[in-house]
Amino acid sequence: MCLWGNLEKIRKEIDYSGAELIRIENEASFKKAFGEIQGEKLKTSPRDYDAEHEFIEYLKLKSFTVTTPLKDQEINNGQFIKRALEAFNTMRPFQEFLSKAVEEVEDGSGLL
């Protein structure tokens, strides 16, 4: 689960740039590797966000997770490092989106 301050920053980024997150999730390579962004989720909309918000399903998330299955064979036949690097590279735009939201600039304030 995200720390509350970080979660609030991520929600603000989703509020302002949710279309970018949708674009990342809908990228063919991302969909093939991870499917959908998952995580622990609120049952209702978070405080300060309308239940009809266009990005409400992302705003309800309390954690942000992507996973990709690996077969034992992929780990044991020497393909693990290759597959892991492919997954990390595919995940990079998602990680950058989250990092951008919580990153702090020199004066200590958030980017938003």
CSV table of N, CA and C in Angstrom, one decimal:
chain,number,residue,atom,x,y,z
A,1,MET,N,0.8,-1.2,0.0
A,1,MET,CA,0.0,0.0,0.0
A,1,MET,C,0.9,1.2,0.0
A,2,CYS,N,0.5,2.3,-0.7
A,2,CYS,CA,1.2,3.5,-0.7
A,2,CYS,C,1.1,4.3,0.6
A,3,LEU,N,2.1,5.0,0.9
A,3,LEU,CA,2.0,5.9,2.1
A,3,LEU,C,1.0,7.0,1.7
A,4,TRP,N,0.2,7.5,2.7
A,4,TRP,CA,-0.9,8.3,2.4
A,4,TRP,C,-0.5,9.6,1.6
A,5,GLY,N,0.6,10.2,1.9
A,5,GLY,CA,1.1,11.4,1.2
A,5,GLY,C,1.3,11.1,-0.3
A,6,ASN,N,2.0,9.9,-0.5
A,6,ASN,CA,2.3,9.5,-1.9
A,6,ASN,C,1.0,9.1,-2.6
A,7,LEU,N,0.1,8.5,-1.9
A,7,LEU,CA,-1.2,8.1,-2.6
A,7,LEU,C,-2.0,9.3,-3.0
A,8,GLU,N,-2.0,10.3,-2.1
A,8,GLU,CA,-2.7,11.6,-2.5
A,8,GLU,C,-2.0,12.2,-3.7
A,9,LYS,N,-0.7,12.2,-3.8
A,9,LYS,CA,0.0,12.8,-5.0
A,9,LYS,C,-0.3,12.0,-6.2
A,10,ILE,N,-0.3,10.7,-6.1
A,10,ILE,CA,-0.6,9.8,-7.3
A,10,ILE,C,-2.1,10.1,-7.7
A,11,ARG,N,-3.0,10.2,-6.8
A,11,ARG,CA,-4.4,10.5,-7.2
A,11,ARG,C,-4.5,11.9,-7.9
A,12,LYS,N,-3.7,12.9,-7.5
A,12,LYS,CA,-3.7,14.2,-8.1
A,12,LYS,C,-3.2,14.0,-9.6
A,13,GLU,N,-2.1,13.2,-9.7
A,13,GLU,CA,-1.6,13.0,-11.0
A,13,GLU,C,-2.6,12.3,-11.9
A,14,ILE,N,-3.3,11.3,-11.4
A,14,ILE,CA,-4.3,10.6,-12.1
A,14,ILE,C,-5.5,11.6,-12.5
A,15,ASP,N,-5.8,12.4,-11.6
A,15,ASP,CA,-6.9,13.4,-11.8
A,15,ASP,C,-6.5,14.3,-13.0
A,16,TYR,N,-5.2,14.8,-13.1
A,16,TYR,CA,-4.8,15.7,-14.1
A,16,TYR,C,-4.3,14.9,-15.4
A,17,SER,N,-3.8,13.7,-15.2
A,17,SER,CA,-3.1,13.0,-16.4
A,17,SER,C,-3.6,11.6,-16.5
A,18,GLY,N,-4.8,11.3,-16.1
A,18,GLY,CA,-5.3,10.0,-16.2
A,18,GLY,C,-5.3,9.4,-17.6
A,19,ALA,N,-5.5,10.2,-18.6
A,19,ALA,CA,-5.5,9.7,-20.0
A,19,ALA,C,-4.1,9.1,-20.3
A,20,GLU,N,-3.1,9.7,-19.7
A,20,GLU,CA,-1.7,9.1,-19.9
A,20,GLU,C,-1.6,7.7,-19.3
A,21,LEU,N,-2.2,7.5,-18.1
A,21,LEU,CA,-2.2,6.2,-17.5
A,21,LEU,C,-3.0,5.2,-18.3
A,22,ILE,N,-4.1,5.6,-18.8
A,22,ILE,CA,-4.9,4.7,-19.7
A,22,ILE,C,-4.1,4.4,-20.9
A,23,ARG,N,-3.4,5.3,-21.5
A,23,ARG,CA,-2.6,5.1,-22.7
A,23,ARG,C,-1.6,4.0,-22.4
A,24,ILE,N,-0.9,4.2,-21.2
A,24,ILE,CA,0.1,3.2,-20.8
A,24,ILE,C,-0.5,1.8,-20.7
A,25,GLU,N,-1.6,1.7,-20.0
A,25,GLU,CA,-2.2,0.4,-19.7
A,25,GLU,C,-2.8,-0.2,-21.0
A,26,ASN,N,-3.2,0.6,-22.0
A,26,ASN,CA,-3.7,0.1,-23.2
A,26,ASN,C,-2.6,-0.2,-24.3
A,27,GLU,N,-1.4,0.1,-24.0
A,27,GLU,CA,-0.3,-0.2,-24.9
A,27,GLU,C,-0.3,-1.7,-25.1
A,28,ALA,N,-0.2,-2.2,-26.3
A,28,ALA,CA,-0.3,-3.6,-26.6
A,28,ALA,C,0.7,-4.4,-25.8
A,29,SER,N,2.0,-4.0,-25.7
A,29,SER,CA,3.0,-4.7,-25.0
A,29,SER,C,2.7,-4.8,-23.5
A,30,PHE,N,2.2,-3.7,-23.0
A,30,PHE,CA,1.8,-3.7,-21.6
A,30,PHE,C,0.7,-4.6,-21.3
A,31,LYS,N,-0.4,-4.6,-22.1
A,31,LYS,CA,-1.5,-5.5,-22.0
A,31,LYS,C,-1.1,-6.9,-22.1
A,32,LYS,N,-0.2,-7.2,-23.0
A,32,LYS,CA,0.2,-8.6,-23.2
A,32,LYS,C,1.0,-9.1,-22.0
A,33,ALA,N,1.9,-8.2,-21.4
A,33,ALA,CA,2.7,-8.6,-20.3
A,33,ALA,C,2.0,-8.7,-19.0
A,34,PHE,N,1.1,-7.6,-18.7
A,34,PHE,CA,0.5,-7.5,-17.4
A,34,PHE,C,-1.0,-7.5,-17.3
A,35,GLY,N,-1.6,-7.3,-18.4
A,35,GLY,CA,-3.1,-7.2,-18.4
A,35,GLY,C,-3.5,-5.8,-17.9
A,36,GLU,N,-4.2,-5.8,-16.8
A,36,GLU,CA,-4.6,-4.5,-16.2
A,36,GLU,C,-3.8,-4.1,-14.9
A,37,ILE,N,-3.8,-2.8,-14.6
A,37,ILE,CA,-3.2,-2.4,-13.4
A,37,ILE,C,-4.2,-2.8,-12.3
A,38,GLN,N,-3.6,-3.4,-11.2
A,38,GLN,CA,-4.3,-4.0,-10.1
A,38,GLN,C,-3.9,-3.3,-8.8
A,39,GLY,N,-4.6,-3.7,-7.8
A,39,GLY,CA,-4.2,-3.2,-6.5
A,39,GLY,C,-5.4,-3.2,-5.5
A,40,GLU,N,-5.1,-3.0,-4.3
A,40,GLU,CA,-6.1,-2.8,-3.3
A,40,GLU,C,-7.0,-1.6,-3.6
A,41,LYS,N,-8.3,-1.7,-3.5
A,41,LYS,CA,-9.2,-0.7,-4.0
A,41,LYS,C,-10.2,-0.3,-3.0
A,42,LEU,N,-10.6,1.0,-3.0
A,42,LEU,CA,-11.7,1.5,-2.2
A,42,LEU,C,-13.0,1.0,-2.8
A,43,LYS,N,-14.0,0.8,-2.0
A,43,LYS,CA,-15.3,0.4,-2.5
A,43,LYS,C,-16.1,1.6,-3.0
A,44,THR,N,-15.8,2.8,-2.6
A,44,THR,CA,-16.4,4.0,-3.0
A,44,THR,C,-15.4,5.0,-3.5
A,45,SER,N,-15.8,6.1,-4.0
A,45,SER,CA,-14.8,7.1,-4.5
A,45,SER,C,-14.1,7.7,-3.4
A,46,PRO,N,-12.8,8.1,-3.6
A,46,PRO,CA,-12.1,8.7,-2.5
A,46,PRO,C,-12.6,10.1,-2.2
A,47,ARG,N,-12.4,10.6,-1.0
A,47,ARG,CA,-12.8,11.9,-0.6
A,47,ARG,C,-12.2,12.9,-1.6
A,48,ASP,N,-13.0,13.9,-1.9
A,48,ASP,CA,-12.7,15.0,-2.9
A,48,ASP,C,-12.8,14.6,-4.3
A,49,TYR,N,-13.2,13.4,-4.7
A,49,TYR,CA,-13.4,13.0,-6.1
A,49,TYR,C,-14.8,12.5,-6.3
A,50,ASP,N,-15.4,13.0,-7.3
A,50,ASP,CA,-16.8,12.6,-7.7
A,50,ASP,C,-16.8,11.2,-8.2
A,51,ALA,N,-17.9,10.5,-7.8
A,51,ALA,CA,-18.1,9.1,-8.2
A,51,ALA,C,-18.2,8.9,-9.7
A,52,GLU,N,-18.5,10.0,-10.4
A,52,GLU,CA,-18.6,9.9,-11.9
A,52,GLU,C,-17.3,10.4,-12.6
A,53,HIS,N,-16.3,10.6,-11.8
A,53,HIS,CA,-15.0,11.1,-12.4
A,53,HIS,C,-14.6,10.1,-13.5
A,54,GLU,N,-14.1,10.6,-14.6
A,54,GLU,CA,-13.7,9.7,-15.7
A,54,GLU,C,-12.6,8.7,-15.4
A,55,PHE,N,-11.8,9.0,-14.4
A,55,PHE,CA,-10.7,8.0,-14.0
A,55,PHE,C,-11.0,7.4,-12.7
A,56,ILE,N,-12.3,7.3,-12.3
A,56,ILE,CA,-12.6,6.9,-10.9
A,56,ILE,C,-12.0,5.5,-10.5
A,57,GLU,N,-12.0,4.6,-11.4
A,57,GLU,CA,-11.5,3.3,-11.1
A,57,GLU,C,-10.0,3.3,-10.7
A,58,TYR,N,-9.3,4.2,-11.4
A,58,TYR,CA,-7.8,4.3,-11.0
A,58,TYR,C,-7.7,5.1,-9.7
A,59,LEU,N,-8.6,6.1,-9.5
A,59,LEU,CA,-8.6,6.9,-8.3
A,59,LEU,C,-8.9,6.1,-7.0
A,60,LYS,N,-9.7,5.1,-7.2
A,60,LYS,CA,-10.1,4.2,-6.1
A,60,LYS,C,-8.9,3.3,-5.6
A,61,LEU,N,-7.9,3.1,-6.5
A,61,LEU,CA,-6.8,2.3,-6.1
A,61,LEU,C,-6.0,2.8,-4.9
A,62,LYS,N,-5.7,2.0,-4.0
A,62,LYS,CA,-4.8,2.3,-2.8
A,62,LYS,C,-3.4,1.8,-3.0
A,63,SER,N,-3.2,0.9,-4.0
A,63,SER,CA,-1.9,0.4,-4.3
A,63,SER,C,-2.0,0.1,-5.8
A,64,PHE,N,-0.8,0.1,-6.4
A,64,PHE,CA,-0.7,0.0,-7.9
A,64,PHE,C,0.3,-1.1,-8.2
A,65,THR,N,-0.3,-2.2,-8.8
A,65,THR,CA,0.5,-3.4,-9.0
A,65,THR,C,0.3,-3.9,-10.4
A,66,VAL,N,1.4,-4.4,-11.0
A,66,VAL,CA,1.4,-5.1,-12.3
A,66,VAL,C,2.2,-6.4,-12.1
A,67,THR,N,1.7,-7.5,-12.6
A,67,THR,CA,2.4,-8.8,-12.5
A,67,THR,C,2.4,-9.5,-13.8
A,68,THR,N,3.3,-10.3,-14.0
A,68,THR,CA,3.4,-11.2,-15.2
A,68,THR,C,3.8,-12.6,-14.8
A,69,PRO,N,3.1,-13.6,-15.3
A,69,PRO,CA,3.4,-14.9,-14.9
A,69,PRO,C,4.7,-15.4,-15.5
A,70,LEU,N,5.4,-16.3,-14.8
A,70,LEU,CA,6.6,-16.9,-15.3
A,70,LEU,C,6.4,-18.4,-15.1
A,71,LYS,N,6.7,-19.2,-16.1
A,71,LYS,CA,6.7,-20.6,-15.9
A,71,LYS,C,8.0,-21.1,-15.3
A,72,ASP,N,8.0,-22.2,-14.6
A,72,ASP,CA,9.2,-22.8,-14.0
A,72,ASP,C,10.3,-22.9,-15.1
A,73,GLN,N,9.8,-23.4,-16.2
A,73,GLN,CA,10.7,-23.6,-17.3
A,73,GLN,C,11.5,-22.4,-17.7
A,74,GLU,N,10.8,-21.2,-17.7
A,74,GLU,CA,11.5,-19.9,-18.1
A,74,GLU,C,12.5,-19.6,-17.0
A,75,ILE,N,12.3,-19.9,-15.8
A,75,ILE,CA,13.3,-19.6,-14.8
A,75,ILE,C,14.5,-20.6,-14.8
A,76,ASN,N,14.2,-21.9,-15.1
A,76,ASN,CA,15.2,-22.9,-15.0
A,76,ASN,C,16.0,-23.0,-16.3
A,77,ASN,N,15.5,-22.5,-17.4
A,77,ASN,CA,16.3,-22.7,-18.7
A,77,ASN,C,17.2,-21.5,-19.0
A,78,GLY,N,17.4,-20.6,-18.1
A,78,GLY,CA,18.2,-19.4,-18.3
A,78,GLY,C,17.6,-18.2,-19.0
A,79,GLN,N,16.3,-18.3,-19.1
A,79,GLN,CA,15.5,-17.2,-19.7
A,79,GLN,C,15.0,-16.2,-18.7
A,80,PHE,N,15.2,-16.4,-17.4
A,80,PHE,CA,14.6,-15.6,-16.4
A,80,PHE,C,15.1,-14.1,-16.6
A,81,ILE,N,16.4,-13.9,-16.7
A,81,ILE,CA,17.0,-12.6,-16.8
A,81,ILE,C,16.4,-11.8,-18.0
A,82,LYS,N,16.4,-12.5,-19.1
A,82,LYS,CA,15.8,-11.9,-20.3
A,82,LYS,C,14.4,-11.5,-20.1
A,83,ARG,N,13.6,-12.4,-19.6
A,83,ARG,CA,12.2,-12.1,-19.3
A,83,ARG,C,12.0,-11.0,-18.3
A,84,ALA,N,12.8,-11.0,-17.3
A,84,ALA,CA,12.7,-10.0,-16.3
A,84,ALA,C,13.0,-8.6,-16.9
A,85,LEU,N,14.1,-8.5,-17.6
A,85,LEU,CA,14.4,-7.3,-18.3
A,85,LEU,C,13.3,-6.8,-19.2
A,86,GLU,N,12.7,-7.7,-20.0
A,86,GLU,CA,11.6,-7.4,-20.9
A,86,GLU,C,10.5,-6.8,-20.1
A,87,ALA,N,10.1,-7.5,-19.0
A,87,ALA,CA,9.0,-7.0,-18.1
A,87,ALA,C,9.3,-5.6,-17.5
A,88,PHE,N,10.5,-5.4,-17.0
A,88,PHE,CA,10.9,-4.1,-16.5
A,88,PHE,C,10.9,-3.0,-17.5
A,89,ASN,N,11.3,-3.3,-18.7
A,89,ASN,CA,11.3,-2.3,-19.8
A,89,ASN,C,9.8,-2.0,-20.2
A,90,THR,N,9.0,-3.0,-20.2
A,90,THR,CA,7.6,-2.8,-20.6
A,90,THR,C,6.9,-2.0,-19.5
A,91,MET,N,7.3,-2.2,-18.2
A,91,MET,CA,6.7,-1.6,-17.1
A,91,MET,C,7.2,-0.1,-16.9
A,92,ARG,N,8.3,0.2,-17.5
A,92,ARG,CA,8.9,1.5,-17.3
A,92,ARG,C,8.0,2.7,-17.4
A,93,PRO,N,7.2,2.9,-18.4
A,93,PRO,CA,6.3,4.1,-18.5
A,93,PRO,C,5.3,4.1,-17.3
A,94,PHE,N,4.9,3.0,-16.8
A,94,PHE,CA,4.0,2.9,-15.6
A,94,PHE,C,4.7,3.4,-14.4
A,95,GLN,N,6.0,2.9,-14.2
A,95,GLN,CA,6.8,3.3,-13.1
A,95,GLN,C,7.1,4.8,-13.2
A,96,GLU,N,7.4,5.3,-14.3
A,96,GLU,CA,7.7,6.7,-14.5
A,96,GLU,C,6.5,7.6,-14.2
A,97,PHE,N,5.3,7.1,-14.6
A,97,PHE,CA,4.1,7.9,-14.2
A,97,PHE,C,3.9,8.0,-12.7
A,98,LEU,N,4.1,6.9,-12.0
A,98,LEU,CA,4.0,6.9,-10.5
A,98,LEU,C,5.1,7.7,-9.9
A,99,SER,N,6.3,7.6,-10.4
A,99,SER,CA,7.5,8.4,-9.9
A,99,SER,C,7.3,9.8,-10.1
A,100,LYS,N,6.8,10.2,-11.3
A,100,LYS,CA,6.6,11.6,-11.5
A,100,LYS,C,5.6,12.2,-10.5
A,101,ALA,N,4.6,11.5,-10.1
A,101,ALA,CA,3.6,11.9,-9.2
A,101,ALA,C,4.2,12.2,-7.8
A,102,VAL,N,5.1,11.4,-7.4
A,102,VAL,CA,5.6,11.5,-6.0
A,102,VAL,C,7.0,12.2,-5.9
A,103,GLU,N,7.6,12.5,-7.1
A,103,GLU,CA,8.9,13.1,-7.1
A,103,GLU,C,8.8,14.5,-6.5
A,104,GLU,N,9.9,14.9,-5.8
A,104,GLU,CA,10.0,16.2,-5.2
A,104,GLU,C,11.0,17.1,-6.0
A,105,VAL,N,10.7,18.3,-6.1
A,105,VAL,CA,11.6,19.2,-6.8
A,105,VAL,C,12.6,19.9,-5.8
A,106,GLU,N,13.5,20.6,-6.2
A,106,GLU,CA,14.6,21.1,-5.3
A,106,GLU,C,14.0,21.9,-4.1
A,107,ASP,N,13.0,22.6,-4.2
A,107,ASP,CA,12.5,23.4,-3.1
A,107,ASP,C,11.6,22.5,-2.1
A,108,GLY,N,11.5,21.2,-2.4
A,108,GLY,CA,10.8,20.3,-1.5
A,108,GLY,C,9.4,20.2,-1.8
A,109,SER,N,8.8,20.9,-2.7
A,109,SER,CA,7.4,20.8,-3.1
A,109,SER,C,7.3,19.8,-4.2
A,110,GLY,N,6.1,19.2,-4.3
A,110,GLY,CA,5.8,18.2,-5.3
A,110,GLY,C,5.8,18.9,-6.7
A,111,LEU,N,5.8,18.1,-7.7
A,111,LEU,CA,5.7,18.6,-9.1
A,111,LEU,C,4.4,19.3,-9.4
A,112,LEU,N,3.3,18.8,-8.7
A,112,LEU,CA,2.0,19.4,-9.0
A,112,LEU,C,1.8,20.7,-8.4
